[in-house]
Short mmCIF file of C-alpha atoms and ligand atoms in Angstrom, two decimals:
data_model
loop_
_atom_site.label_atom_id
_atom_site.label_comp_id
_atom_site.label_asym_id
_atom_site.label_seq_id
_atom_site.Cartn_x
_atom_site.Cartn_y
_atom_site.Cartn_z
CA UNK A 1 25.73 51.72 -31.85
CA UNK A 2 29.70 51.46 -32.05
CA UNK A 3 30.69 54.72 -32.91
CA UNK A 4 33.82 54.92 -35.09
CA UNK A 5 35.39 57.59 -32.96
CA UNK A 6 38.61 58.03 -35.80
CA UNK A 7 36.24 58.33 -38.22
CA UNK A 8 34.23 61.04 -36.06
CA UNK A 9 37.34 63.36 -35.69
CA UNK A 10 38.26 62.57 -39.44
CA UNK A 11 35.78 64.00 -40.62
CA UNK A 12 34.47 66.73 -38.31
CA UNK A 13 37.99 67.83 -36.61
CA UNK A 14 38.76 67.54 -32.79
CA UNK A 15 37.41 68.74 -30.25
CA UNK A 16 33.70 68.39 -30.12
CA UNK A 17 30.95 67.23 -28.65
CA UNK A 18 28.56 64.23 -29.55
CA UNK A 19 25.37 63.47 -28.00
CA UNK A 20 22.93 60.38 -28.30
CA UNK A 21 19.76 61.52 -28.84
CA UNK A 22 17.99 58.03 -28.63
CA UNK A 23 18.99 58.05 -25.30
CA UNK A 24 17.93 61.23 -24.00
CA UNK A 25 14.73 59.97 -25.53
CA UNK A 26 14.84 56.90 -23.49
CA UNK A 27 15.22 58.99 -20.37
CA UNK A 28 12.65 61.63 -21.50
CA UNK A 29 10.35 58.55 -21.80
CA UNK A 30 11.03 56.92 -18.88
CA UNK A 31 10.38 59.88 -16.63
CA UNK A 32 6.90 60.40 -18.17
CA UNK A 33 5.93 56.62 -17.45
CA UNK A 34 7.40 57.11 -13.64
CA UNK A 35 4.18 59.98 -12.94
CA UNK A 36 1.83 58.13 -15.23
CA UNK A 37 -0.73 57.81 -12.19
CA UNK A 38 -1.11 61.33 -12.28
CA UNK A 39 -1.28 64.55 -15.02
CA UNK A 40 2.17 65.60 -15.64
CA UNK A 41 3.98 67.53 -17.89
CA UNK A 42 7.59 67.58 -18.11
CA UNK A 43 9.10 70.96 -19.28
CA UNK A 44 12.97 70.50 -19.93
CA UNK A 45 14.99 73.03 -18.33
CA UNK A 46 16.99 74.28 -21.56
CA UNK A 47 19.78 76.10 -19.37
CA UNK A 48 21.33 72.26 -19.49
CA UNK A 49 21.69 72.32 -23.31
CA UNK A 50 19.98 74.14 -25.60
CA UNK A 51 21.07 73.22 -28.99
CA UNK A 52 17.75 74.29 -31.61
CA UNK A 53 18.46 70.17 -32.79
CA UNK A 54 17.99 68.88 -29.33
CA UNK A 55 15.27 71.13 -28.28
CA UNK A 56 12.84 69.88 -31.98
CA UNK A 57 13.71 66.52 -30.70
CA UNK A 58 12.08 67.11 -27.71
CA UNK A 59 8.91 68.69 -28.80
CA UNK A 60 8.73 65.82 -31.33
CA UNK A 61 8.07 63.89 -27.75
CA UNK A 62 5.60 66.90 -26.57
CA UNK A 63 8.05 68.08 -24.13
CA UNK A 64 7.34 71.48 -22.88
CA UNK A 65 10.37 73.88 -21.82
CA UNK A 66 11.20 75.78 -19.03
CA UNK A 67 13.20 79.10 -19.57
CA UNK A 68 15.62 81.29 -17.65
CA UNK A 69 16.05 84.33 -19.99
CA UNK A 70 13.68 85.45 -23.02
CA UNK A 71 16.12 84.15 -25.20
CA UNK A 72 15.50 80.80 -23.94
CA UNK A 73 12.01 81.35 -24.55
CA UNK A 74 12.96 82.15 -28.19
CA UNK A 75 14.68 79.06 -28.65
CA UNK A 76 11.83 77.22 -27.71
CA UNK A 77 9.50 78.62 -29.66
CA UNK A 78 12.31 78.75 -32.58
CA UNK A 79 12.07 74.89 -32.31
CA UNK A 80 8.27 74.40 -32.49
CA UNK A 81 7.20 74.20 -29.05
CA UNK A 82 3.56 75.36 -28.19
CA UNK A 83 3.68 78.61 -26.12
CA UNK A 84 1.42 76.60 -23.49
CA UNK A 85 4.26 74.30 -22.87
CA UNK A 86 6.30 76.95 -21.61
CA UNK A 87 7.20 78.97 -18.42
CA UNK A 88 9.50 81.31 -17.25
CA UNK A 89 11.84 81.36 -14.32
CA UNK A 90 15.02 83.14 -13.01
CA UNK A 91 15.40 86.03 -10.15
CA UNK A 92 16.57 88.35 -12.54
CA UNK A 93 13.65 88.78 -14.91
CA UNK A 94 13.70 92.35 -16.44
CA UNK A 95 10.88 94.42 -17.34
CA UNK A 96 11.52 94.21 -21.07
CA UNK A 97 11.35 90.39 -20.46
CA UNK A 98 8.47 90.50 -18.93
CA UNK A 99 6.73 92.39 -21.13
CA UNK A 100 7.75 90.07 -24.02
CA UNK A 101 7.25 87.02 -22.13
CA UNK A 102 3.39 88.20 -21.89
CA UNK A 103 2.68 89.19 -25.46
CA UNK A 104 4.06 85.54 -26.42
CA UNK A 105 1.23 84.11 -24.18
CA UNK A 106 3.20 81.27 -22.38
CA UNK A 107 2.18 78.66 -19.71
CA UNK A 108 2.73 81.28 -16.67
CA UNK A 109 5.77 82.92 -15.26
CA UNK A 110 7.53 81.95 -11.90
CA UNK A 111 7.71 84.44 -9.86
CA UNK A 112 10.67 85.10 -7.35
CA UNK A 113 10.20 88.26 -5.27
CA UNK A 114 7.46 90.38 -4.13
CA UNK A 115 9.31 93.36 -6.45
CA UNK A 116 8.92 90.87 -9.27
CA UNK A 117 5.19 90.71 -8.69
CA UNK A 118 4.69 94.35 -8.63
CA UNK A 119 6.75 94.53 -11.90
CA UNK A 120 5.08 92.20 -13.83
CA UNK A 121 1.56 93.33 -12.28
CA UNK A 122 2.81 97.22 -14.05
CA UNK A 123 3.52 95.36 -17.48
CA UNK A 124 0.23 93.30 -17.48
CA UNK A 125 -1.96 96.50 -16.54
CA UNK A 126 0.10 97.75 -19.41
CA UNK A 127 -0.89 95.53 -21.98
CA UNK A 128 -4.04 95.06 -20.34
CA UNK A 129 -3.82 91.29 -19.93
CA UNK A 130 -3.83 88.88 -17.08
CA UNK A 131 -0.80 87.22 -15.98
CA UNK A 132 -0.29 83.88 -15.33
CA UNK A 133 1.87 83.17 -12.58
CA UNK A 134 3.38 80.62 -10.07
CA UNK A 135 5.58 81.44 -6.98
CA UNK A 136 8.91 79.75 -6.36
CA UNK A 137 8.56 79.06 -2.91
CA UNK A 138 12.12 78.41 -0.72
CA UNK A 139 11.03 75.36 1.55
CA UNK A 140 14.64 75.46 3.26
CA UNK A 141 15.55 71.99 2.92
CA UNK A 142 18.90 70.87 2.36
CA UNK A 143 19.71 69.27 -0.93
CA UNK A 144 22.99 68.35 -0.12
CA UNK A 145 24.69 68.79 -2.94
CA UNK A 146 27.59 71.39 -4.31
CA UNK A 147 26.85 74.88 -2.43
CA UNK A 148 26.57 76.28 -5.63
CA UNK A 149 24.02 74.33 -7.07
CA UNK A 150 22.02 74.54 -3.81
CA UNK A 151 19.44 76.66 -4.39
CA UNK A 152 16.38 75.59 -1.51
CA UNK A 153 17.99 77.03 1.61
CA UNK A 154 17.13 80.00 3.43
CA UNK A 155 20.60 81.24 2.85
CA UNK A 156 19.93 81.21 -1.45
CA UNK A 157 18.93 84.03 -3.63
CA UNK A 158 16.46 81.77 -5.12
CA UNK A 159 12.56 81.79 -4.49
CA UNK A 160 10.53 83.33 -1.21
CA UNK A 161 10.12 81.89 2.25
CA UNK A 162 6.51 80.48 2.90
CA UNK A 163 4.85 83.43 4.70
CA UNK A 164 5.88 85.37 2.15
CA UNK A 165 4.85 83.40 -0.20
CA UNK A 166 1.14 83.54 0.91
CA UNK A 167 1.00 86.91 1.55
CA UNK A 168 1.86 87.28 -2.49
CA UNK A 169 -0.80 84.73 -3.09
CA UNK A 170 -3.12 86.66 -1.30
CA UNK A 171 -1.83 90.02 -3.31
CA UNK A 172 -2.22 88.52 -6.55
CA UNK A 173 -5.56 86.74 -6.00
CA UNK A 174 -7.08 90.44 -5.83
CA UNK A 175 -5.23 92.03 -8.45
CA UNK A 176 -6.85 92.82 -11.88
CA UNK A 177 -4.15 91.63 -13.92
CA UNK A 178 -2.59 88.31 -11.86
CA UNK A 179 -4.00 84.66 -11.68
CA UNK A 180 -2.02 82.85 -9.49
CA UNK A 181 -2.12 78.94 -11.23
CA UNK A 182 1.06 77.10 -9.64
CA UNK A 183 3.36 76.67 -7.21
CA UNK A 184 7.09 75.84 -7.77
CA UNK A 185 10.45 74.65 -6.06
CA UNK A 186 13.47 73.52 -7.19
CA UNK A 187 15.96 73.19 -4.52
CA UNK A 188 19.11 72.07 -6.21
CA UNK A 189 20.82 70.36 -8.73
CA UNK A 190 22.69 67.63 -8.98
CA UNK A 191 20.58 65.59 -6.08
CA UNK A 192 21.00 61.94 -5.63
CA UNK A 193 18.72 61.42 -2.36
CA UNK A 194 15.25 61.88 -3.39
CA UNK A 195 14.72 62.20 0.64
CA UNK A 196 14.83 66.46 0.60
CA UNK A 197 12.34 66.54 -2.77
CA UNK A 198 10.09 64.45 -0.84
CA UNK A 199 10.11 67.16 2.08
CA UNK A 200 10.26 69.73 0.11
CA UNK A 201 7.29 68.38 -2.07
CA UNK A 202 5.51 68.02 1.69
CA UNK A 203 5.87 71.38 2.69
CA UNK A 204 4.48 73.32 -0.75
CA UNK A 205 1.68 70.93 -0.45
CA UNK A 206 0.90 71.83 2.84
CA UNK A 207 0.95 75.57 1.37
CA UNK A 208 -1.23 74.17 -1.24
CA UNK A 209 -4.21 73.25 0.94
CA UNK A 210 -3.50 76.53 3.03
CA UNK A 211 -4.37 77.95 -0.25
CA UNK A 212 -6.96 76.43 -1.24
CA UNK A 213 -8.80 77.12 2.22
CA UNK A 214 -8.22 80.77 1.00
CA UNK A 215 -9.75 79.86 -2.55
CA UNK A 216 -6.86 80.06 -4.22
CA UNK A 217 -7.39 77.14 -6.37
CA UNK A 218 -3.78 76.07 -7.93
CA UNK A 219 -3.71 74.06 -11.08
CA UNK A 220 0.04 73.44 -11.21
CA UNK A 221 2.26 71.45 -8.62
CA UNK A 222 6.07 72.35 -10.22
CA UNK A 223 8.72 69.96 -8.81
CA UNK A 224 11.61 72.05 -10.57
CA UNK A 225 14.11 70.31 -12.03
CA UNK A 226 17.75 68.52 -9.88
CA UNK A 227 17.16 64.71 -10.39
CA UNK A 228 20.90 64.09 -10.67
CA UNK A 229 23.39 61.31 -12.05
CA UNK A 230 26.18 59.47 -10.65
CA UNK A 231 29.42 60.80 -12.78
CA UNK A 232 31.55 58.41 -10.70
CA UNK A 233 29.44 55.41 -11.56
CA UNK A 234 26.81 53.77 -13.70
CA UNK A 235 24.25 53.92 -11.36
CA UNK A 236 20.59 55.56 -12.21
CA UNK A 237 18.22 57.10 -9.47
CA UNK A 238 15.52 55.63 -8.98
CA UNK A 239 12.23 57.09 -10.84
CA UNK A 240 10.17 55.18 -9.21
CA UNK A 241 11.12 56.07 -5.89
CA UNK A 242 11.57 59.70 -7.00
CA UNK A 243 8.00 60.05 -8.23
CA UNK A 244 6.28 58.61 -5.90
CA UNK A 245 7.98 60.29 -3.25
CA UNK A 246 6.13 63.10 -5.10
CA UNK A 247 2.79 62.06 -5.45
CA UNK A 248 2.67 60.26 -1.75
CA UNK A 249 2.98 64.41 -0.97
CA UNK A 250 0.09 65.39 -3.08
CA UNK A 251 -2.18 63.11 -2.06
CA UNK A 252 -5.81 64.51 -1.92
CA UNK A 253 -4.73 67.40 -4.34
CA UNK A 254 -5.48 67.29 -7.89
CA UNK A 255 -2.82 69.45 -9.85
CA UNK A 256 -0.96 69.05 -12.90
CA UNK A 257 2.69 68.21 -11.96
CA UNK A 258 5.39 69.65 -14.08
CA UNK A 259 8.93 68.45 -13.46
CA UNK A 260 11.90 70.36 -15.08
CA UNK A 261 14.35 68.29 -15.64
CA UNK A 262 17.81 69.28 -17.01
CA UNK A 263 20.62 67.67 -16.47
CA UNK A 264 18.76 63.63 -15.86
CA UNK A 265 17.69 63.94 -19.61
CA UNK A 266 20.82 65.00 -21.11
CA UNK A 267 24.10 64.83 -19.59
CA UNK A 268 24.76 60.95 -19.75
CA UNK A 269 23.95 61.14 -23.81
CA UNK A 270 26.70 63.93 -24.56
CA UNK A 271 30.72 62.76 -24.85
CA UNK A 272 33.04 65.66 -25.86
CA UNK A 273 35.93 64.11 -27.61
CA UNK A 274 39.51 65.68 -27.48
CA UNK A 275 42.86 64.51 -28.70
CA UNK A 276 46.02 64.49 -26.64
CA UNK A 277 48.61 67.00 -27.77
CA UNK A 278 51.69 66.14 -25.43
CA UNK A 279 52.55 64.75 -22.12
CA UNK A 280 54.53 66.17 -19.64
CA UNK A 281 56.12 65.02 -17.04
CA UNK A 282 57.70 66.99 -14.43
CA UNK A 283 59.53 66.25 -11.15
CA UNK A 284 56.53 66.44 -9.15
CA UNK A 285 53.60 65.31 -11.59
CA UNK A 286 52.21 64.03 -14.86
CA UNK A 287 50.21 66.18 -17.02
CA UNK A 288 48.22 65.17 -20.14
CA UNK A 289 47.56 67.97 -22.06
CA UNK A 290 44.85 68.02 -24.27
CA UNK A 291 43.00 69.96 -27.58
CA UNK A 292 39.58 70.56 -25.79
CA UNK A 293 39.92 73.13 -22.34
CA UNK A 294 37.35 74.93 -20.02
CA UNK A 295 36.04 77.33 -22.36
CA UNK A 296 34.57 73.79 -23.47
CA UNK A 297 33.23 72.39 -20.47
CA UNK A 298 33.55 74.17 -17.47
CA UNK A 299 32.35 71.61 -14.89
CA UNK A 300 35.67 70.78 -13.34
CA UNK A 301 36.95 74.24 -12.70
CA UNK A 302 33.77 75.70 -11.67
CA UNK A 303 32.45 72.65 -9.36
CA UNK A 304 35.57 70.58 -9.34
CA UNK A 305 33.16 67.92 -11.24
CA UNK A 306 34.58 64.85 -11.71
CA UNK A 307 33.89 63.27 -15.26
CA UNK A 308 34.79 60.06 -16.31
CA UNK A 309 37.60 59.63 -18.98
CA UNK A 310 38.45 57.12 -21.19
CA UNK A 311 40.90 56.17 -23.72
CA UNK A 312 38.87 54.02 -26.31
CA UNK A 313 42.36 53.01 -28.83
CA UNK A 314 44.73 53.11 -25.68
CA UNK A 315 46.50 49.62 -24.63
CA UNK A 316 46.47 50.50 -21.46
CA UNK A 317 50.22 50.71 -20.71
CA UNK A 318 51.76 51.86 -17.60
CA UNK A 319 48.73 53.60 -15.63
CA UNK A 320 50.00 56.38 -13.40
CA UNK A 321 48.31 59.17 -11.62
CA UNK A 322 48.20 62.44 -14.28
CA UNK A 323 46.27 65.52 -14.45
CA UNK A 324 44.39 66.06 -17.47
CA UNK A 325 44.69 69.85 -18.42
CA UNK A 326 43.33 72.24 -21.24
CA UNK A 327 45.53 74.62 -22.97
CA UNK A 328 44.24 77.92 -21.24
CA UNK A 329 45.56 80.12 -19.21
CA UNK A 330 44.60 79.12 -15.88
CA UNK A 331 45.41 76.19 -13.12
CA UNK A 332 42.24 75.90 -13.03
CA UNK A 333 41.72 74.65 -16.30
CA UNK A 334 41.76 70.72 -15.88
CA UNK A 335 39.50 67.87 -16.79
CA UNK A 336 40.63 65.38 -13.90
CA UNK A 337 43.43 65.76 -11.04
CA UNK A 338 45.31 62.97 -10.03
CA UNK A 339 43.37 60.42 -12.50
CA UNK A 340 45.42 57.40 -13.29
CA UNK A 341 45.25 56.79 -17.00
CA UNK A 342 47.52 54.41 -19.08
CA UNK A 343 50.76 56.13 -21.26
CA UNK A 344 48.61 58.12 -23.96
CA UNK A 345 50.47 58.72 -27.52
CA UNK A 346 50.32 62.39 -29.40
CA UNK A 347 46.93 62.81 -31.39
CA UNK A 348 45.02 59.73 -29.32
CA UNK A 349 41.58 60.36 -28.89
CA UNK A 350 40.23 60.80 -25.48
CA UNK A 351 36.52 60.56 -24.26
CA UNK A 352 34.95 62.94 -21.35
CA UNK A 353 32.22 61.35 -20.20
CA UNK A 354 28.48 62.45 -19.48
CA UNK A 355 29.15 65.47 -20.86
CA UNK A 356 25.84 66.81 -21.88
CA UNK A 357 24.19 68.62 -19.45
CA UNK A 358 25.75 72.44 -18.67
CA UNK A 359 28.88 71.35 -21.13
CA UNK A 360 28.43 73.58 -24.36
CA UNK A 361 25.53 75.48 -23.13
CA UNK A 362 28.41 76.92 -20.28
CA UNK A 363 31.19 77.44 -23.16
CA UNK A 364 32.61 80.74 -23.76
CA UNK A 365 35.55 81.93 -26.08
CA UNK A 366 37.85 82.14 -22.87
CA UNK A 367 41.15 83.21 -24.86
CA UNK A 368 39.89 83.79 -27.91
CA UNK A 369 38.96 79.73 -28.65
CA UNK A 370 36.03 78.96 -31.37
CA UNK A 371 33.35 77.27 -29.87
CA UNK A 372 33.45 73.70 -31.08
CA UNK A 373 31.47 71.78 -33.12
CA UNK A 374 28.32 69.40 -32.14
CA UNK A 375 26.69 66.15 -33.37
CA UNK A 376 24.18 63.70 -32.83
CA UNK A 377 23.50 60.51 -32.89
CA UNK A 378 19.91 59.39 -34.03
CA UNK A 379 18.88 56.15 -35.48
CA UNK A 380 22.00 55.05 -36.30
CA UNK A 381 22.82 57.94 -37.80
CA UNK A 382 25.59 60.96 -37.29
CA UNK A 383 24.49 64.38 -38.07
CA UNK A 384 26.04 68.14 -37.43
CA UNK A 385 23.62 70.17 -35.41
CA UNK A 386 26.46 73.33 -34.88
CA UNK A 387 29.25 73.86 -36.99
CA UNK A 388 32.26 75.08 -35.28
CA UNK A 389 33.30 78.57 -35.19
CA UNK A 390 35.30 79.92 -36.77
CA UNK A 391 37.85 83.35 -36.20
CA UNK A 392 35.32 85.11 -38.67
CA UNK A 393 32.43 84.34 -36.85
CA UNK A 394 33.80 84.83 -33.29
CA UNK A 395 35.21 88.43 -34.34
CA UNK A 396 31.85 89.24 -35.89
CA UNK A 397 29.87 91.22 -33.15
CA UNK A 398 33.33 93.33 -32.39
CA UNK A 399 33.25 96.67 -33.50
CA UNK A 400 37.16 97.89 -34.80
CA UNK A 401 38.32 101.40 -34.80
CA UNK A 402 39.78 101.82 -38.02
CA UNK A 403 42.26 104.86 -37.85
CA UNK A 404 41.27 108.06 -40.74
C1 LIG B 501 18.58 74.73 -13.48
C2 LIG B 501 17.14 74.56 -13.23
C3 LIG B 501 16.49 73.38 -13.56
C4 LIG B 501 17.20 72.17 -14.08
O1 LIG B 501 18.07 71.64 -13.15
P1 LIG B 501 18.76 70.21 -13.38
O2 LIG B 501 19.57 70.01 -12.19
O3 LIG B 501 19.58 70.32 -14.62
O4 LIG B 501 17.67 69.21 -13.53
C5 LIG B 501 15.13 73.32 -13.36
N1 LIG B 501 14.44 74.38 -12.87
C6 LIG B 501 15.05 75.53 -12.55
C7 LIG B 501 14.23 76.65 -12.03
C8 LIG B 501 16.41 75.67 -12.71
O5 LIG B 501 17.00 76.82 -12.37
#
């Protein structure tokens, strides 16, 4: 559909953020086909965007959901998903979150250190249940991708090496109140070579069988999430290539695979939409300076991300290089550096592409900005699924002192 972008900001003010939900079906779809061969489940990694809206449109599809805090878990369950459908991940895992995590009775919790284990082995003997649980396992493969989103290297807080990995398989396959039932990885984000999943997929499987010559029968094979997109160009990876690469590794094993995708299922359907306020051009450079910033989408400052912009009423007169800034306090806070765009006029709209993945879910109120609105796009149809905030509603957790 053609969306009537001066309509859009008519009617629900600028900046915001629209995303197309019959795409991120399309995607959500297309994934599932790709591991048909096999039992799969795929449980979307919420971290990427976790609008309530979004999140009942995806257990409409029997998506399952994987969590990094116990609010996550919350929002899951807020939006109808089974508790079966969901597991819990994250180094950082408090007690109290454990303890909640168990009473809700979800899929199983991913473990990341030994210390973890022994925590969450106190809180099950506490509540005298048995916990489900998977190990993230650090195969030290190189995703190559941002440092920051690397996650599968020895260097990384994330996960445990192999050994140790066994010797906590071995732990929990004697404990009263642990059933180890999966495995996990998830070695970066953002990856466009499916050539380090495929060895990383190798080497848990290899752990696999290790395990299962100790009777430690697995039922779940979790890929993690990373399958990335190309923000420079239209190109798609390959899900073909990307699951097979994954079952070729599990040959001879029969688990469950869950994937955890984030960022492949969403960030292509979301647009935020800004309006320029001024150019201004100095000696030295060209700015554009526009209504949205990086308390909206963070992704350029943090990773120096490149999105793809675009002008949809411009007539494209006299492209130059510009940088395309926010209003906040901060050189850091720019869209695009060096981007040649055509002479843009005061109030023109302007598009940031694939903006859907880790865009509002990484918004703050960075200089005391309201969050912005959010839309979708469903069967033709436009609908609100956040109202912006407002000063009210921004100021409301704040406690004044009020003078006697
Ligand atoms: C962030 C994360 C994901 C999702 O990553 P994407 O790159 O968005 O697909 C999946 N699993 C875990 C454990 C994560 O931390």
């Amino acid at each position: 559909m053609k969306i009537d972008y001066e309509k859009l900001r008519a009617e629900f003010k600028s900046p915001l953020y629209i995303y197309d939900f019959d795409d991120i079906k399309q995607r959500f779809l297309r994934l599932k086909e790709a591991f048909k061969a096999r039992k799969s489940q795929l449980c979307y990694a919420l971290k990427a965007n976790s609008n309530l809206s979004l999140l009942k449109m995806l257990v409409n599809l029997d998506s399952g959901f994987d969590c990094v805090s116990i609010n996550e878990v919350k929002r899951a369950l807020r939006a109808g998903a089974k508790p079966y459908k969901i597991i819990f991940s994250g180094v950082a895992k408090t007690k109290d979150e454990l303890k909640e995590a168990l009473s809700l009775n979800i899929l199983y919790i991913n473990l990341e250190s030994k210390a973890e284990m022994l925590c969450l082995e106190e809180v099950a003997k506490e509540l005298n249940l048995k916990a489900r649980i998977s190990i993230r396992v650090n195969p030290n493969v190189d995703a190559k991708t941002h440092p920051y989103i690397s996650t599968g290297l020895h260097e990384n807080k994330f996960g445990v090496e192999i050994n140790e990995a066994k010797a906590m398989y071995l732990y929990a396959k004697k404990s009263e109140f642990l059933e180890p039932v999966g495995v996990h990885f998830h070695i970066g984000s953002q990856l466009l070579d499916i050539k380090p999943i495929a060895e990383a997929a190798t080497i848990v499987a290899t752990l696999v069988k290790e395990l299962k010559a100790l009777d430690i029968e697995l039922k779940f094979f979790d890929v993690g999430g990373g399958l990335g997109i190309d923000y420079e160009k239209a190109e798609e990876p390959n899900l073909y290539d990307y699951a097979q690469s994954i079952l070729a590794a599990l040959s001879g094993l029969d688990l469950t695979i869950l994937l955890e995708p984030g960022r492949f299922l969403v960030a292509r359907a979301g647009t935020l939409l800004c309006s320029v306020l001024y150019e201004k051009q100095t000696q030295y450079k060209r700015f554009v300076i526009v209504d949205a910033a990086m308390n909206d989408l963070l992704r350029p400052s943090l990773y120096n991300a490149y999105h793809k912009i675009e002008l949809p009423y411009s007539k494209n007169l006299e492209p130059s290089k510009c940088d395309v800034v926010g209003g906040i306090c901060e050189s850091g806070d720019f869209f695009a550096k060096d981007r040649v765009l055509p002479k843009t006029k005061e109030g023109e709209i302007m598009l940031i592409k694939d903006a859907g993945a880790y865009g509002f879910s990484m918004s703050s109120n960075y200089n005391s900005r309201d969050k912005i609105c959010e839309l979708a796009l469903e069967n033709s149809k436009i609908r609100m699924i956040r109202k912006r905030q407002s000063f009210e509603t921004q100021i409301q957790e704040e406690i004044e002192f009020l003078e006697e």
